[in-house]
C-alpha positions as a Markdown table, in Angstrom:
| # | Residue | x | y | z |
|---|---|---|---|---|
| 1 | Met | 0.4 | 0.2 | -0.4 |
| 2 | Arg | 3.0 | 2.0 | 0.6 |
| 3 | Glu | 4.1 | 2.0 | -2.7 |
| 4 | Phe | 0.4 | 3.4 | -4.1 |
| 5 | Ala | 0.8 | 6.7 | -1.3 |
| 6 | Asp | 4.2 | 6.9 | -3.0 |
| 7 | Leu | 2.9 | 7.4 | -6.4 |
| 8 | Phe | 0.8 | 10.1 | -5.4 |
| 9 | Ile | 3.6 | 12.1 | -3.6 |
| 10 | Asp | 5.4 | 11.6 | -7.2 |
| 11 | Leu | 2.3 | 13.5 | -8.7 |
| 12 | Arg | 1.6 | 16.4 | -6.1 |
| 13 | Thr | 5.6 | 17.3 | -5.7 |
| 14 | Ala | 6.1 | 16.2 | -9.5 |
| 15 | Ser | 7.3 | 19.1 | -11.2 |
| 16 | Arg | 5.8 | 21.6 | -14.2 |
| 17 | Thr | 6.1 | 21.0 | -17.0 |
| 18 | Gln | 5.5 | 16.7 | -16.0 |
| 19 | Leu | 2.6 | 17.6 | -14.9 |
| 20 | Met | 1.9 | 19.1 | -18.2 |
| 21 | Val | 2.8 | 16.4 | -19.7 |
| 22 | Arg | 0.7 | 14.3 | -17.9 |
| 23 | Leu | -2.4 | 16.3 | -18.0 |
| 24 | Ala | -1.5 | 15.6 | -22.0 |
| 25 | Ile | -1.2 | 12.0 | -21.2 |
| 26 | Met | -4.9 | 12.5 | -19.7 |
| 27 | Leu | -6.7 | 14.0 | -22.8 |
| 28 | Gly | -4.9 | 11.4 | -24.8 |
| 29 | Ala | -7.1 | 9.2 | -22.7 |
| 30 | Val | -10.0 | 10.9 | -23.5 |
| 31 | Leu | -9.8 | 11.3 | -27.0 |
| 32 | Phe | -9.8 | 7.8 | -27.6 |
| 33 | Leu | -13.2 | 7.7 | -24.9 |
| 34 | Ala | -14.8 | 9.8 | -26.9 |
| 35 | Ala | -13.7 | 8.8 | -30.3 |
| 36 | Tyr | -14.9 | 5.5 | -28.8 |
| 37 | Ala | -18.2 | 6.7 | -28.2 |
| 38 | Leu | -18.7 | 8.2 | -31.1 |
| 39 | Ala | -18.0 | 5.3 | -32.8 |
| 40 | Gly | -20.4 | 3.0 | -31.1 |
| 41 | Gly | -18.2 | 1.1 | -29.3 |
| 42 | Gly | -18.2 | -0.2 | -26.0 |
| 43 | Asn | -20.5 | 0.3 | -23.1 |
| 44 | Leu | -20.6 | 2.2 | -19.8 |
| 45 | Leu | -18.1 | -0.3 | -18.0 |
| 46 | Ala | -15.8 | 0.0 | -21.0 |
| 47 | Trp | -15.8 | 3.2 | -21.0 |
| 48 | Ala | -15.4 | 3.3 | -17.3 |
| 49 | Gly | -12.2 | 1.1 | -17.7 |
| 50 | Ile | -10.5 | 3.6 | -21.0 |
| 51 | Phe | -11.2 | 5.7 | -17.7 |
| 52 | Gly | -10.3 | 4.9 | -15.0 |
| 53 | Leu | -6.3 | 3.3 | -17.0 |
| 54 | Gly | -5.7 | 6.7 | -19.1 |
| 55 | Ala | -6.1 | 8.6 | -15.2 |
| 56 | Leu | -3.8 | 4.8 | -14.2 |
| 57 | Val | -1.5 | 5.8 | -16.3 |
| 58 | Val | -1.0 | 9.9 | -15.4 |
| 59 | Leu | -0.1 | 8.6 | -11.8 |
| 60 | Gln | 2.0 | 5.3 | -12.6 |
| 61 | Pro | 3.8 | 6.1 | -16.5 |
| 62 | His | 6.9 | 4.5 | -14.9 |
| 63 | Ala | 5.4 | 0.6 | -14.6 |
| 64 | Leu | 2.4 | -1.5 | -16.4 |
| 65 | Ala | -0.5 | 0.7 | -16.5 |
| 66 | Pro | 0.3 | 2.3 | -19.9 |
| 67 | Gly | 0.1 | -1.3 | -21.5 |
| 68 | Leu | -2.5 | -2.0 | -19.9 |
| 69 | Phe | -4.2 | 0.6 | -21.4 |
| 70 | Leu | -3.9 | 0.9 | -24.2 |
| 71 | Thr | -3.7 | -2.9 | -24.9 |
| 72 | Phe | -7.7 | -2.4 | -23.1 |
| 73 | Ala | -8.3 | 0.9 | -25.8 |
| 74 | Val | -7.3 | -1.3 | -29.0 |
| 75 | Val | -9.1 | -5.0 | -27.8 |
| 76 | Ser | -12.4 | -3.2 | -26.8 |
| 77 | Trp | -12.8 | -1.1 | -30.3 |
| 78 | Trp | -11.6 | -4.6 | -32.2 |
| 79 | Ala | -14.3 | -6.6 | -30.0 |
| 80 | Thr | -17.3 | -3.6 | -30.2 |
| 81 | Val | -16.8 | -1.3 | -33.2 |
| 82 | Asp | -18.6 | -3.2 | -36.1 |
| 83 | Ala | -17.2 | -0.7 | -38.8 |
| 84 | Gly | -14.0 | -2.7 | -40.4 |
| 85 | Trp | -12.7 | 1.1 | -40.8 |
| 86 | His | -14.1 | 4.2 | -39.5 |
| 87 | Trp | -14.0 | 8.2 | -39.1 |
| 88 | Ala | -13.5 | 8.1 | -35.8 |
| 89 | Leu | -10.4 | 5.5 | -36.2 |
| 90 | Leu | -8.0 | 8.8 | -36.8 |
| 91 | Pro | -8.8 | 11.1 | -33.2 |
| 92 | Ala | -8.6 | 7.3 | -31.5 |
| 93 | Ala | -5.4 | 6.6 | -33.1 |
| 94 | Leu | -4.0 | 10.4 | -32.0 |
| 95 | Gly | -4.9 | 9.5 | -28.7 |
| 96 | Leu | -3.5 | 6.6 | -28.3 |
| 97 | Leu | -0.2 | 8.3 | -29.0 |
| 98 | Val | -0.3 | 11.1 | -27.1 |
| 99 | Ala | -1.5 | 8.9 | -24.3 |
| 100 | His | 1.7 | 6.9 | -24.5 |
| 101 | Ser | 4.9 | 9.2 | -25.6 |
| 102 | Gly | 3.4 | 11.7 | -22.7 |
| 103 | Ala | 3.9 | 7.9 | -21.0 |
| 104 | Ala | 7.5 | 7.1 | -22.3 |
| 105 | Leu | 8.4 | 11.1 | -21.7 |
| 106 | Cys | 7.2 | 11.2 | -18.3 |
| 107 | Ala | 9.2 | 7.6 | -17.6 |
| 108 | Ser | 12.3 | 8.8 | -19.0 |
| 109 | Val | 12.7 | 11.5 | -15.9 |
| 110 | Pro | 12.2 | 11.3 | -12.8 |
| 111 | Ala | 8.8 | 12.9 | -11.3 |
| 112 | Gln | 10.5 | 16.3 | -9.9 |
| 113 | Ala | 13.2 | 16.6 | -12.7 |
| 114 | Pro | 12.0 | 19.4 | -15.7 |
| 115 | Leu | 11.7 | 18.2 | -18.7 |
| 116 | Pro | 14.0 | 20.7 | -20.7 |
| 117 | Gly | 12.7 | 22.2 | -24.0 |
| 118 | Ser | 14.6 | 21.3 | -25.7 |
| 119 | Val | 13.1 | 17.6 | -25.5 |
| 120 | Leu | 9.8 | 18.9 | -24.9 |
| 121 | Arg | 9.9 | 20.4 | -28.6 |
| 122 | Arg | 12.4 | 16.5 | -29.9 |
| 123 | Trp | 9.1 | 14.5 | -28.9 |
| 124 | Ala | 6.8 | 16.9 | -29.8 |
| 125 | Gly | 8.3 | 17.0 | -33.8 |
| 126 | Arg | 8.4 | 13.1 | -33.5 |
| 127 | Cys | 4.6 | 12.8 | -32.3 |
| 128 | Ala | 4.1 | 15.5 | -35.3 |
| 129 | Val | 5.5 | 13.3 | -37.8 |
| 130 | Val | 4.1 | 10.0 | -36.4 |
| 131 | Ala | 1.0 | 11.9 | -36.4 |
| 132 | Leu | 1.2 | 12.7 | -39.5 |
| 133 | Leu | 2.0 | 9.5 | -41.7 |
| 134 | Thr | -0.6 | 8.1 | -39.1 |
| 135 | Thr | -3.3 | 10.1 | -40.8 |
| 136 | Gly | -2.0 | 9.2 | -44.2 |
| 137 | Val | -2.6 | 5.8 | -43.5 |
| 138 | Trp | -5.8 | 6.2 | -42.1 |
| 139 | Gly | -6.7 | 8.7 | -45.4 |
| 140 | Val | -5.2 | 5.6 | -47.8 |
| 141 | Ala | -6.9 | 2.9 | -45.9 |
| 142 | Gly | -10.8 | 4.7 | -46.4 |
| 143 | Leu | -10.0 | 5.6 | -49.6 |
| 144 | Leu | -9.7 | 1.8 | -50.5 |
| 145 | Met | -12.7 | 0.6 | -48.3 |
| 146 | Leu | -14.6 | 2.7 | -50.7 |
| 147 | Arg | -13.3 | 1.9 | -53.7 |
| 148 | Asn | -13.0 | -2.0 | -53.2 |
| 149 | Gly | -16.6 | -1.8 | -51.5 |
| 150 | Ala | -15.9 | -4.7 | -49.8 |
| 151 | Asp | -15.1 | -5.1 | -46.0 |
| 152 | Leu | -10.8 | -5.5 | -45.7 |
| 153 | Gly | -11.6 | -5.0 | -42.3 |
| 154 | Thr | -8.1 | -3.4 | -40.7 |
| 155 | Ile | -5.7 | -5.1 | -43.2 |
| 156 | Pro | -5.1 | -2.2 | -45.8 |
| 157 | Gly | -4.0 | 0.3 | -41.9 |
| 158 | Met | -1.9 | -2.8 | -40.7 |
| 159 | Leu | -0.4 | -3.2 | -43.5 |
| 160 | Gly | 0.2 | 0.4 | -43.9 |
| 161 | Leu | 1.2 | 1.5 | -40.9 |
| 162 | Ala | 4.0 | -1.8 | -40.9 |
| 163 | Val | 4.9 | -0.1 | -43.8 |
| 164 | Leu | 5.5 | 3.1 | -42.3 |
| 165 | Ala | 7.2 | 1.8 | -39.2 |
| 166 | Ala | 9.8 | -0.3 | -41.8 |
| 167 | Gly | 10.4 | 3.6 | -43.0 |
| 168 | Leu | 10.7 | 4.9 | -39.8 |
| 169 | Val | 13.2 | 2.0 | -37.9 |
| 170 | Leu | 15.4 | 2.2 | -41.6 |
| 171 | Phe | 15.4 | 6.2 | -41.3 |
| 172 | Val | 16.2 | 6.1 | -37.2 |
| 173 | Arg | 19.2 | 3.7 | -38.6 |
| 174 | Arg | 20.4 | 5.6 | -41.1 |
| 175 | Arg | 20.6 | 8.8 | -39.2 |
| 176 | Glu | 22.5 | 7.4 | -36.3 |
| 177 | Ala | 24.9 | 5.6 | -38.8 |
| 178 | Arg | 25.3 | 9.4 | -40.7 |
| 179 | Glu | 25.5 | 10.0 | -36.6 |
| 180 | Arg | 28.6 | 8.1 | -36.0 |
| 181 | Val | 30.5 | 9.1 | -38.5 |
| 182 | Ala | 30.3 | 12.6 | -38.4 |
| 183 | Thr | 31.2 | 11.8 | -34.9 |
| 184 | Pro | 34.1 | 8.9 | -34.2 |
| 185 | Gly | 34.7 | 9.7 | -30.1 |
| 186 | Arg | 31.5 | 8.1 | -30.3 |
């Protein structure tokens, strides 16, 4: 029980930037929840679970809570939203992106440590790139669903995200290799 009390102490004594990022985590969870409800998914129990797990991520971003939240959110969507592609997928995905990235950022330093502006800008830039790519995949998946008229489910979106993930990994590895060549003492 002491560990749980320590989480509240961490939250109460957190730096201003940590609190701002934790607020963003909760806003991301609420964005996902709103998109999920507007897509016709879930019921009161599922909505309460998503909200509660989002609040748990705010309280404990450095342990199991982010994984539980993301897993519960994705499984709830797939289990209860009827459409394979839905307009609400984009805000839902962006909400998950904000919640996940915020949790990772909060977990990178102790709660009392302020996050430098350069780190916040770097994470915001990376999230913006992922958000733009996700929007592109969402749009292409929607066009494929309209064009084919067939219910392909989540296959177009999953394939698009897999291609984007592979491209991002390749980009990062090449950039790191260039940086190693540019700074030989590393």
